[in-house]
Coordinates of N, CA and C in Angstrom, one line a residue:
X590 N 36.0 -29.5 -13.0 CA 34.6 -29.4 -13.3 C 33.9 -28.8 -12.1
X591 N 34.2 -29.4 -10.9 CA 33.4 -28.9 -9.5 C 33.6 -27.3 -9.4
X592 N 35.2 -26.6 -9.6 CA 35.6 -25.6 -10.1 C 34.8 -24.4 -11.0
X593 N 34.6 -25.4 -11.6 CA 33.7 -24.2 -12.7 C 32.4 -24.5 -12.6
X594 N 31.5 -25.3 -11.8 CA 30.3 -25.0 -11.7 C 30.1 -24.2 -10.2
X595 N 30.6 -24.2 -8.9 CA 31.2 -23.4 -8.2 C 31.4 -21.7 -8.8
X596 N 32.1 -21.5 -9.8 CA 32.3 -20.0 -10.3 C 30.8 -19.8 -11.1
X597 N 30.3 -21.0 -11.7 CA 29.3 -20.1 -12.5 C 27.7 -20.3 -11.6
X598 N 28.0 -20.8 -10.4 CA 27.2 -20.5 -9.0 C 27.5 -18.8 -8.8
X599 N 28.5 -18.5 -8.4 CA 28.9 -17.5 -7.8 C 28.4 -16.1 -9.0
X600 N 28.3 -16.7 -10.0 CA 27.9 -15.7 -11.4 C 26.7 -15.7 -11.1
X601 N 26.0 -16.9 -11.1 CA 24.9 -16.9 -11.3 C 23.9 -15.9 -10.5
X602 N 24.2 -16.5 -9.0 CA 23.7 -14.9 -7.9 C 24.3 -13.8 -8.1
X603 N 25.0 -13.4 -8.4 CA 25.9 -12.1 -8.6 C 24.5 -11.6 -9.5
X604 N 24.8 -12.0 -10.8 CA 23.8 -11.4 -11.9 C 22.4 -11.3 -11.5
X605 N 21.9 -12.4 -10.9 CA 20.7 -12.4 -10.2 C 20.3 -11.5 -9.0
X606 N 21.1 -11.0 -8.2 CA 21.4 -10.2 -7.3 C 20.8 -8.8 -7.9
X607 N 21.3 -8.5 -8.8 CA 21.8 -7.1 -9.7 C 20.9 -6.9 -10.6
X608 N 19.8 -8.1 -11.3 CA 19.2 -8.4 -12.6 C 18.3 -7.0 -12.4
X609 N 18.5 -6.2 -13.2 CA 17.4 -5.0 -13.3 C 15.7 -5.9 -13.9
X610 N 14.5 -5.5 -13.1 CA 13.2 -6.1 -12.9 C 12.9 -5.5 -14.7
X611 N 11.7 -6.5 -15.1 CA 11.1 -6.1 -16.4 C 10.2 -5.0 -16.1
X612 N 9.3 -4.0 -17.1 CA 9.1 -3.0 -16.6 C 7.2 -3.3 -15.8
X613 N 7.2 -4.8 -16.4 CA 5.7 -5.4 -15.6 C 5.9 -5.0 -14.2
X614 N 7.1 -5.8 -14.0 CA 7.1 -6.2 -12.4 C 7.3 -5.1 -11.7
X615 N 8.3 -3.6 -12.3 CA 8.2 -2.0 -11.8 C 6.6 -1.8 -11.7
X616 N 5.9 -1.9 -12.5 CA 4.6 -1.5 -12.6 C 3.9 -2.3 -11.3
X617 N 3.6 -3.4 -11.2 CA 3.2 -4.4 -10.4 C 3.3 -3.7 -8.8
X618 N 4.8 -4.1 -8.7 CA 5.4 -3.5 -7.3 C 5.0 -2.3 -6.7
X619 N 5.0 -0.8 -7.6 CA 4.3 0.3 -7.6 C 2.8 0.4 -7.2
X620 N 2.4 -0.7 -8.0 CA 0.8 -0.7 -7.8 C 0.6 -1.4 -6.3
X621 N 1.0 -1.9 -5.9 CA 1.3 -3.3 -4.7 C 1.6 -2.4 -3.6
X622 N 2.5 -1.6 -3.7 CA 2.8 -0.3 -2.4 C 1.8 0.9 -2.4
X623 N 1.3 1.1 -3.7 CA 0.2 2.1 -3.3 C -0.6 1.9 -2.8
X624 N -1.3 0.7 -3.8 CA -2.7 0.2 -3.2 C -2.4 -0.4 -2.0
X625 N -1.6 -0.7 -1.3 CA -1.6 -1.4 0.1 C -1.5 0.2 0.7
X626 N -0.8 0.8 0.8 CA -0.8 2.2 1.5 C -2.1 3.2 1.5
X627 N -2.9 3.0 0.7 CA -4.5 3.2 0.5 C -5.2 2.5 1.2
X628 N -5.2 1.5 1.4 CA -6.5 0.3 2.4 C -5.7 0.8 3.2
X629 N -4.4 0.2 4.0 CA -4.2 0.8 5.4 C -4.5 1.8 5.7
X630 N -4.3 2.8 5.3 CA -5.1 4.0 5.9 C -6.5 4.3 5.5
X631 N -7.5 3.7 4.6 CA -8.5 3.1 5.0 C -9.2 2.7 6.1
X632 N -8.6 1.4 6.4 CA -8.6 0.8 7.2 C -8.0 1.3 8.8
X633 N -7.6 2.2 8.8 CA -7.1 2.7 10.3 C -8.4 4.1 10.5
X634 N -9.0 4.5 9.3 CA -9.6 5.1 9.6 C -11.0 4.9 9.8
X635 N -11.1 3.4 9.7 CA -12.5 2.7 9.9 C -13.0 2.8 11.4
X636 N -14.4 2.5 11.9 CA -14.0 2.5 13.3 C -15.4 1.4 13.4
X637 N -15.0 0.5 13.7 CA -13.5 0.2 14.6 C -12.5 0.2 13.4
X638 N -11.1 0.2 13.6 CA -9.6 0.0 12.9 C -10.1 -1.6 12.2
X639 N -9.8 -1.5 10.9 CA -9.7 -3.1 10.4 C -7.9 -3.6 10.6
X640 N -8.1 -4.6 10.7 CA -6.8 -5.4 10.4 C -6.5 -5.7 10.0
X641 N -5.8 -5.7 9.1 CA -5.1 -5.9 7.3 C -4.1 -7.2 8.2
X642 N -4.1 -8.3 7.3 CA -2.8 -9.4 7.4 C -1.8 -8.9 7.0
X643 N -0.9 -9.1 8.2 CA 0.8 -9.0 7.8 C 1.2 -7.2 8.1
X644 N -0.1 -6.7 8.4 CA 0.3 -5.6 8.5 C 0.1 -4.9 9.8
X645 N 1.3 -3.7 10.6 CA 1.2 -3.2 11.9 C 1.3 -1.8 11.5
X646 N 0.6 -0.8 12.8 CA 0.9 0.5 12.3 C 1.6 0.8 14.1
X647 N 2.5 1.6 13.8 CA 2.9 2.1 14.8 C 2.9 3.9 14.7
X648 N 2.4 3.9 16.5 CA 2.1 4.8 17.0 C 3.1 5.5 17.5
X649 N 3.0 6.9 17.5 CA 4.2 7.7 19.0 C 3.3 7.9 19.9
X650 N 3.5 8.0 21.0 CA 2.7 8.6 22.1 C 1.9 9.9 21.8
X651 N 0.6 9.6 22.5 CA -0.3 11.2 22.4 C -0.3 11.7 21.0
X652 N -0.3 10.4 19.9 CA -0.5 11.0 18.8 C -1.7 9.9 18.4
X653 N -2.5 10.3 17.2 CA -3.2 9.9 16.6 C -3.4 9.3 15.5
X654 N -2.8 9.5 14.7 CA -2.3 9.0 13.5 C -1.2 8.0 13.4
X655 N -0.6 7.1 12.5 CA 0.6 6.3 12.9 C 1.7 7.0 12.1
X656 N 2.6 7.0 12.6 CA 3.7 7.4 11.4 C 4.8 6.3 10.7
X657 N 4.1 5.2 10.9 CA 4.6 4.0 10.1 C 3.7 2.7 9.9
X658 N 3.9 2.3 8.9 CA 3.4 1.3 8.2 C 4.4 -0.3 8.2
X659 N 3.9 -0.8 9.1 CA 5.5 -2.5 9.3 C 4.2 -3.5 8.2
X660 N 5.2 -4.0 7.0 CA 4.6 -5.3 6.8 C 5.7 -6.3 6.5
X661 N 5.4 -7.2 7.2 CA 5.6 -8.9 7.3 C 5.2 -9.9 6.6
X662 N 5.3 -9.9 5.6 CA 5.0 -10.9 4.3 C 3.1 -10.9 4.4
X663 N 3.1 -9.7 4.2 CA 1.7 -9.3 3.9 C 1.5 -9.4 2.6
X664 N -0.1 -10.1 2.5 CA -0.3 -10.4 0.9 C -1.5 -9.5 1.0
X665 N -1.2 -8.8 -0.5 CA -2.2 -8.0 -0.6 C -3.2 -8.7 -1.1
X666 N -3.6 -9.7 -1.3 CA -4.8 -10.4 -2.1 C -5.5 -10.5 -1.0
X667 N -5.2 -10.1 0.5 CA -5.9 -11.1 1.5 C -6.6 -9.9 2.2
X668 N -6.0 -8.6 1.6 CA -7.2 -7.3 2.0 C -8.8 -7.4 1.3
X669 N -8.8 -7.7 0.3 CA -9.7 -7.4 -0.3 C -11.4 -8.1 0.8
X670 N -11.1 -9.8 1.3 CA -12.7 -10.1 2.1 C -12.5 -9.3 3.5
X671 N -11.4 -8.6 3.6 CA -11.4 -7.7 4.8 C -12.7 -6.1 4.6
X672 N -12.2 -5.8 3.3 CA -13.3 -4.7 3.0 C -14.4 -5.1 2.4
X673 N -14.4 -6.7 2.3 CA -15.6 -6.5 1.2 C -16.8 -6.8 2.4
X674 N -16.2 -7.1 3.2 CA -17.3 -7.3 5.1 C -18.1 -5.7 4.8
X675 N -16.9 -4.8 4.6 CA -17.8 -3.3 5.1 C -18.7 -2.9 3.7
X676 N -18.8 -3.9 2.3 CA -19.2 -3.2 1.6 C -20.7 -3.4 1.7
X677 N -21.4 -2.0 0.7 CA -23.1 -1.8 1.2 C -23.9 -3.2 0.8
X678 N -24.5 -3.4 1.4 CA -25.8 -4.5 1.1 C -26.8 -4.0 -0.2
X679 N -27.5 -5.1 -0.7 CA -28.7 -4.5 -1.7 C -29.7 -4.0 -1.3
X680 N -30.0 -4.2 0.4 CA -31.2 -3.6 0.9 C -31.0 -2.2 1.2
X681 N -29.5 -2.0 1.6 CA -29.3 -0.8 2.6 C -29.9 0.6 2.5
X682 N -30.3 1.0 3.5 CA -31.3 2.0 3.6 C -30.6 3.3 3.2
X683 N -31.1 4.4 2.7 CA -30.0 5.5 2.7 C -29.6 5.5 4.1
X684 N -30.2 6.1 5.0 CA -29.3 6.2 6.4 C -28.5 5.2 6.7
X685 N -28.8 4.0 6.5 CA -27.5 3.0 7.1 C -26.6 3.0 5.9
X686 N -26.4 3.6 4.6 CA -24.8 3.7 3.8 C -24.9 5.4 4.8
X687 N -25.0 6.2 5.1 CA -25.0 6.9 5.3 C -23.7 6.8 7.0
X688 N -24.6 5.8 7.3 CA -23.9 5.3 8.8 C -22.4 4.6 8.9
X689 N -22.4 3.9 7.7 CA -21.5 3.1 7.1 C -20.5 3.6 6.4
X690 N -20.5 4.8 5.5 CA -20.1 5.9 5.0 C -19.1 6.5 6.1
X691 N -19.8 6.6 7.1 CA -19.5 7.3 8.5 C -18.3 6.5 9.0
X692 N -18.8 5.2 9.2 CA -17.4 4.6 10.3 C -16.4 4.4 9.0
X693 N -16.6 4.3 7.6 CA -15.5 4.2 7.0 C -15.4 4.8 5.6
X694 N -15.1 6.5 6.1 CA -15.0 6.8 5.2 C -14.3 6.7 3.5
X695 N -13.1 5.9 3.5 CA -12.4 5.6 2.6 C -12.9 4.0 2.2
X696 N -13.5 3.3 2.7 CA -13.3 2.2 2.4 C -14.0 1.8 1.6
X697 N -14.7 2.5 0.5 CA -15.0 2.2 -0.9 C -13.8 2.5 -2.0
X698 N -12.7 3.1 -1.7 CA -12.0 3.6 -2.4 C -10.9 2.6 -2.6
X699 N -10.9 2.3 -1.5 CA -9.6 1.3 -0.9 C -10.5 -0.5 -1.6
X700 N -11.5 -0.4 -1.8 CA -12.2 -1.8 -2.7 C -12.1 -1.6 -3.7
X701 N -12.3 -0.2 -4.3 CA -12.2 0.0 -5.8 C -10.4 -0.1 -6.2
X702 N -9.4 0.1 -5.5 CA -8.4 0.1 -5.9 C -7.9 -1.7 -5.4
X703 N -8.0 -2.2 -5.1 CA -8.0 -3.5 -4.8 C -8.7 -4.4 -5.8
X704 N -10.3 -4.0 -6.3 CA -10.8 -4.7 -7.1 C -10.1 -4.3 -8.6
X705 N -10.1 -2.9 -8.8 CA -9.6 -2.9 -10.3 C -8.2 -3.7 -10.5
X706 N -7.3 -3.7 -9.7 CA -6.3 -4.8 -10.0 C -6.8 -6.3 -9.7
X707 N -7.3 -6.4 -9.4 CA -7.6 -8.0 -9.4 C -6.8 -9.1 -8.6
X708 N -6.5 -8.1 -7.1 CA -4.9 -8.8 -6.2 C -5.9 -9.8 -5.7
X709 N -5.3 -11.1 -5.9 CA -5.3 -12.5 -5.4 C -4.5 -12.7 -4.6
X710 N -4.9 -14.2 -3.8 CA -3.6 -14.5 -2.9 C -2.5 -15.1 -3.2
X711 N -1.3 -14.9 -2.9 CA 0.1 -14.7 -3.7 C 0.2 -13.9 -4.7
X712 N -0.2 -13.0 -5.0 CA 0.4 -12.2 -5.7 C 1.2 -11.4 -6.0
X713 N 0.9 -10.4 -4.1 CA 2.2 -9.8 -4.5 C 2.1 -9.9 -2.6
X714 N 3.3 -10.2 -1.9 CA 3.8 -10.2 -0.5 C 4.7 -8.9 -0.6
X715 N 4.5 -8.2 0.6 CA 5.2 -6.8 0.9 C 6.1 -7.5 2.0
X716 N 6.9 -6.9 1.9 CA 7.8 -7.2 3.4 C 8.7 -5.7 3.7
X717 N 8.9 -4.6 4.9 CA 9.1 -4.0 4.5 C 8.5 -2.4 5.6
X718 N 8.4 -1.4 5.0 CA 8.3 -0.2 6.0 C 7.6 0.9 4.9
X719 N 6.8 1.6 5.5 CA 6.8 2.8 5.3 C 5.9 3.7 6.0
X720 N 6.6 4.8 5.9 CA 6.4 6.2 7.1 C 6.0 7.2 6.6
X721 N 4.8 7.6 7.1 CA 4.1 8.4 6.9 C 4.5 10.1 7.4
X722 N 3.9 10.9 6.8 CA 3.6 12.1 7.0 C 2.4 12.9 6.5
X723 N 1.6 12.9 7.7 CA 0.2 13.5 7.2 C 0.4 15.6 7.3
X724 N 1.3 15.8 7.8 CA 1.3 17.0 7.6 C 0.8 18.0 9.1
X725 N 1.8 19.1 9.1 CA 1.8 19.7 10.5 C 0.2 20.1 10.9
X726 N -0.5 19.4 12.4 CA -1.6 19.8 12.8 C -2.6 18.7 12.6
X727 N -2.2 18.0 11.5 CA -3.3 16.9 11.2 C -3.5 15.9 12.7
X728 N -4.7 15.7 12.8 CA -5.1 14.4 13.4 C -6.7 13.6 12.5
X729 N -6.5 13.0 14.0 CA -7.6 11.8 13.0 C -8.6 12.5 12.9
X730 N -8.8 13.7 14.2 CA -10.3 13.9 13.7 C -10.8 14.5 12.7
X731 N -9.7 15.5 12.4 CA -9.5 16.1 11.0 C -9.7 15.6 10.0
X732 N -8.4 14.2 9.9 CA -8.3 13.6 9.0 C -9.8 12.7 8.2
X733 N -10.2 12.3 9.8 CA -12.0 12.1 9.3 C -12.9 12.8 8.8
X734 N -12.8 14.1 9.5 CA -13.6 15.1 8.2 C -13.2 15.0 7.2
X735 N -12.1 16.0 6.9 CA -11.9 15.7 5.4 C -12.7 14.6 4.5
X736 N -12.1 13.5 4.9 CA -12.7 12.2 4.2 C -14.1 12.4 4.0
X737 N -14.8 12.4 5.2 CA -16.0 12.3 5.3 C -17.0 14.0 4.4
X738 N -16.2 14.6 4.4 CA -16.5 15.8 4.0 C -16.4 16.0 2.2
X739 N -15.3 15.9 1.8 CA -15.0 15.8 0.6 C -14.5 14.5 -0.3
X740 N -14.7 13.3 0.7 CA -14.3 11.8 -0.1 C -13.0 11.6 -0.1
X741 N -12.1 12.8 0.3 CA -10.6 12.6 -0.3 C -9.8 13.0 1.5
X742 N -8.9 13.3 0.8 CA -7.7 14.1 2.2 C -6.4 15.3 1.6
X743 N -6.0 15.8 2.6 CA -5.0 16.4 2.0 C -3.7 15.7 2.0
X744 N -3.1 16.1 1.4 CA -1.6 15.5 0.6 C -1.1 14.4 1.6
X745 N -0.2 13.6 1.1 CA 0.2 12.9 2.5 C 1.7 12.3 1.7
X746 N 2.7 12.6 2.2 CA 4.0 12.0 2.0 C 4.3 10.6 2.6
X747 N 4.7 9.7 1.6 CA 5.1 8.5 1.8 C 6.4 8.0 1.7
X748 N 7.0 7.8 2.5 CA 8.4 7.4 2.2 C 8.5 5.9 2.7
X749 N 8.9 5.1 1.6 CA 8.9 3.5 1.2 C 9.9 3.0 1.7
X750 N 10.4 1.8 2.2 CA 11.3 1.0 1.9 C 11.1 -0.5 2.0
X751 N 10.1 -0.6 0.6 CA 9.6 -2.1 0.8 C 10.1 -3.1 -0.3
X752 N 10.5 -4.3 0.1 CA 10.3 -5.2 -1.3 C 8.8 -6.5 -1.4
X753 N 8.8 -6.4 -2.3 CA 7.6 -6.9 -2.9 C 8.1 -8.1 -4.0
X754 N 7.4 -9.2 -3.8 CA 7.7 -10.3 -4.6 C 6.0 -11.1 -4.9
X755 N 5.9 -12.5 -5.1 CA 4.6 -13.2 -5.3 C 4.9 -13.2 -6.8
X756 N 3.7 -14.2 -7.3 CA 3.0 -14.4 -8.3 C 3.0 -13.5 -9.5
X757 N 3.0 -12.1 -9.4 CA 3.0 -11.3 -10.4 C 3.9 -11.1 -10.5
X758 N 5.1 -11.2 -9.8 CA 6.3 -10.1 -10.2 C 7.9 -11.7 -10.4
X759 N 8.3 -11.7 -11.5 CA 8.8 -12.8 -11.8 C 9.9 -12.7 -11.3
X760 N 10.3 -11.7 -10.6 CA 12.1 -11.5 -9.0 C 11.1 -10.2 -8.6
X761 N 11.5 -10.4 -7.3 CA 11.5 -9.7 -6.2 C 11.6 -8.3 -6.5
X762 N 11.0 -7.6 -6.0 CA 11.1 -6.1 -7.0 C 11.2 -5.2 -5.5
X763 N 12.7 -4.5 -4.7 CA 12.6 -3.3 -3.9 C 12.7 -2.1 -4.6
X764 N 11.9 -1.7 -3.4 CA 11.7 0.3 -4.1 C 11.6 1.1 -2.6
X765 N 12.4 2.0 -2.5 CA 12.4 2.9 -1.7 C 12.3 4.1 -2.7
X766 N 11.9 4.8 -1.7 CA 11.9 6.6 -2.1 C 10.6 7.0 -1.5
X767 N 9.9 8.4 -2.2 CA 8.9 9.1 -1.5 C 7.6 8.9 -2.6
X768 N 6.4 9.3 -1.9 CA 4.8 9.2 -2.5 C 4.6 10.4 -1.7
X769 N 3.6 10.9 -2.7 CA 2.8 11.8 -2.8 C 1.4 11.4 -3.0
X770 N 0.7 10.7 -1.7 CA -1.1 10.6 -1.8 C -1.9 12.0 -1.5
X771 N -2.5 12.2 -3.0 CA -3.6 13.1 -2.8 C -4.8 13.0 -3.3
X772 N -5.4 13.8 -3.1 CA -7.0 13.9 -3.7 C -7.6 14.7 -4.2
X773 N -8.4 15.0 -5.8 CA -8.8 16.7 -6.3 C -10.2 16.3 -5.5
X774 N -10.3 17.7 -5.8 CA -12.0 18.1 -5.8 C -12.6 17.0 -5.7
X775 N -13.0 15.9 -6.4 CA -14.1 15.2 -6.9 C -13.7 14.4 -5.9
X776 N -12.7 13.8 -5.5 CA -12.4 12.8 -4.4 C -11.8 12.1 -4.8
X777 N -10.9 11.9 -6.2 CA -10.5 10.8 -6.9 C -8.9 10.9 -6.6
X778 N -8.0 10.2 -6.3 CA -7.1 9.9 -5.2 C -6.0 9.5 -6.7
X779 N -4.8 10.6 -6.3 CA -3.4 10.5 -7.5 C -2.4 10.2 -6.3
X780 N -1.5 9.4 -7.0 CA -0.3 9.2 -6.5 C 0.7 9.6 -7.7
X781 N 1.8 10.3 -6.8 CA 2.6 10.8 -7.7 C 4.2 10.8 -6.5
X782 N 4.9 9.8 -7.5 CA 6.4 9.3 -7.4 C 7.3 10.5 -7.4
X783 N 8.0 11.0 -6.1 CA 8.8 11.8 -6.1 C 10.3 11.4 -6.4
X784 N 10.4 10.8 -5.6 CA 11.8 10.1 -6.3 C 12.1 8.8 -5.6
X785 N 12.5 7.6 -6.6 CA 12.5 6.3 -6.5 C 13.7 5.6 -7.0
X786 N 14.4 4.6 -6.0 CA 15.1 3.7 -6.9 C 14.8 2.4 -6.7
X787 N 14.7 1.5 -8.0 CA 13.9 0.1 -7.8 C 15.4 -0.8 -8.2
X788 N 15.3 -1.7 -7.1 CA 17.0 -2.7 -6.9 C 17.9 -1.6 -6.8
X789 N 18.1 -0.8 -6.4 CA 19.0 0.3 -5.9 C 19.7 1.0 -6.8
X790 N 18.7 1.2 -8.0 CA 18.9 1.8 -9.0 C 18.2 3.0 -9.5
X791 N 18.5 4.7 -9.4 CA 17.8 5.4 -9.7 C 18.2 6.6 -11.1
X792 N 17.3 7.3 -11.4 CA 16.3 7.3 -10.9 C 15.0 7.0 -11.9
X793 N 14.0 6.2 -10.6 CA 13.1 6.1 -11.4 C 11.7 6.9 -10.4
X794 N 11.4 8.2 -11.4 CA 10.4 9.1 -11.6 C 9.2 9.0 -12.3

């Protein structure tokens, strides 16, 4: 008897180990690394820099930008009273959204993608990396125009290797591969999945 509950222990994580995610929790997880990879660079482009929980950006020397993204059982539900500090008041004058506009240019975008999912706390915990590429020449102060200039930025390569678990996602959901953050004309911000495997399983495009 000890025998065979012993083997069907050893089944039981095996299968669990391996269990391919339902397509919620693919959807969830996806949403969970974008929208967190949106406020952080939101948020780094704020000035001053906000501090997102659970999350670090590292620097290289004499550069400006970070080219990584570290999170540490960062909950995404716990961004949202971080930006909702910088959102406009009912009095605000045009020049002070104007001013406000200024120190943070993304950070309506980065509320709007935060509020349309409705991330609470526990929901979804990142633990995990990802590395940026803004593209040869870019800096911040560029990178500020842009924003400030057209609402958006140019392309920006993401390459993941996060898992994501919490409240929405009923197992643990990892996904590495690359993102593609961009912006048209109007300012409205697409992400687009170059190539991905979720539990080490690809490909998912």
């Amino acid at each position: 008897m000890k025998r065979t509950i012993t083997v069907m222990m050893i089944l039981f994580l095996c299968f669990g180990a391996f269990a391919k995610p339902s397509a919620n929790d693919v959807t969830v997880a996806l949403a969970a690394i974008t929208d967190s990879t949106i406020a952080s660079i939101a948020g780094f482009l704020n000035n001053p820099p906000l501090e997102l929980p659970g999350l670090s950006l590292m620097f290289r020397e004499r550069e400006s930008l970070p080219y990584a993204l570290i999170f540490r059982d960062s909950d995404l539900g716990s961004y949202l009273p971080v930006f909702e500090k910088t959102r406009a008041k009912s009095d605000e004058s045009f020049f002070a959204s104007l001013m406000r506009a200024a120190k943070g240019p993304l950070n309506d975008i980065a509320l709007q993608y935060l509020t349309v999912h409705a991330w609470e706390d526990g929901h979804a915990l990142l633990n995990g990396a990802a590395v940026t590429s803004f593209g040869e020449g870019v800096t911040l102060s560029s990178l500020m125009g842009s924003a400030l200039m057209n609402g958006g930025m140019r392309a920006i390569a993401v390459a993941v290797d996060v898992r994501v678990s919490g409240r929405r996602v009923s197992e643990p959901v990892s996904v590495k591969g690359v993102f593609i953050i961009k912006s048209d004309a109007q300012g409205y911000f697409e992400i687009e999945p170059v190539e991905l495997t979720i539990n080490g399983e690809a490909p998912y495009v």
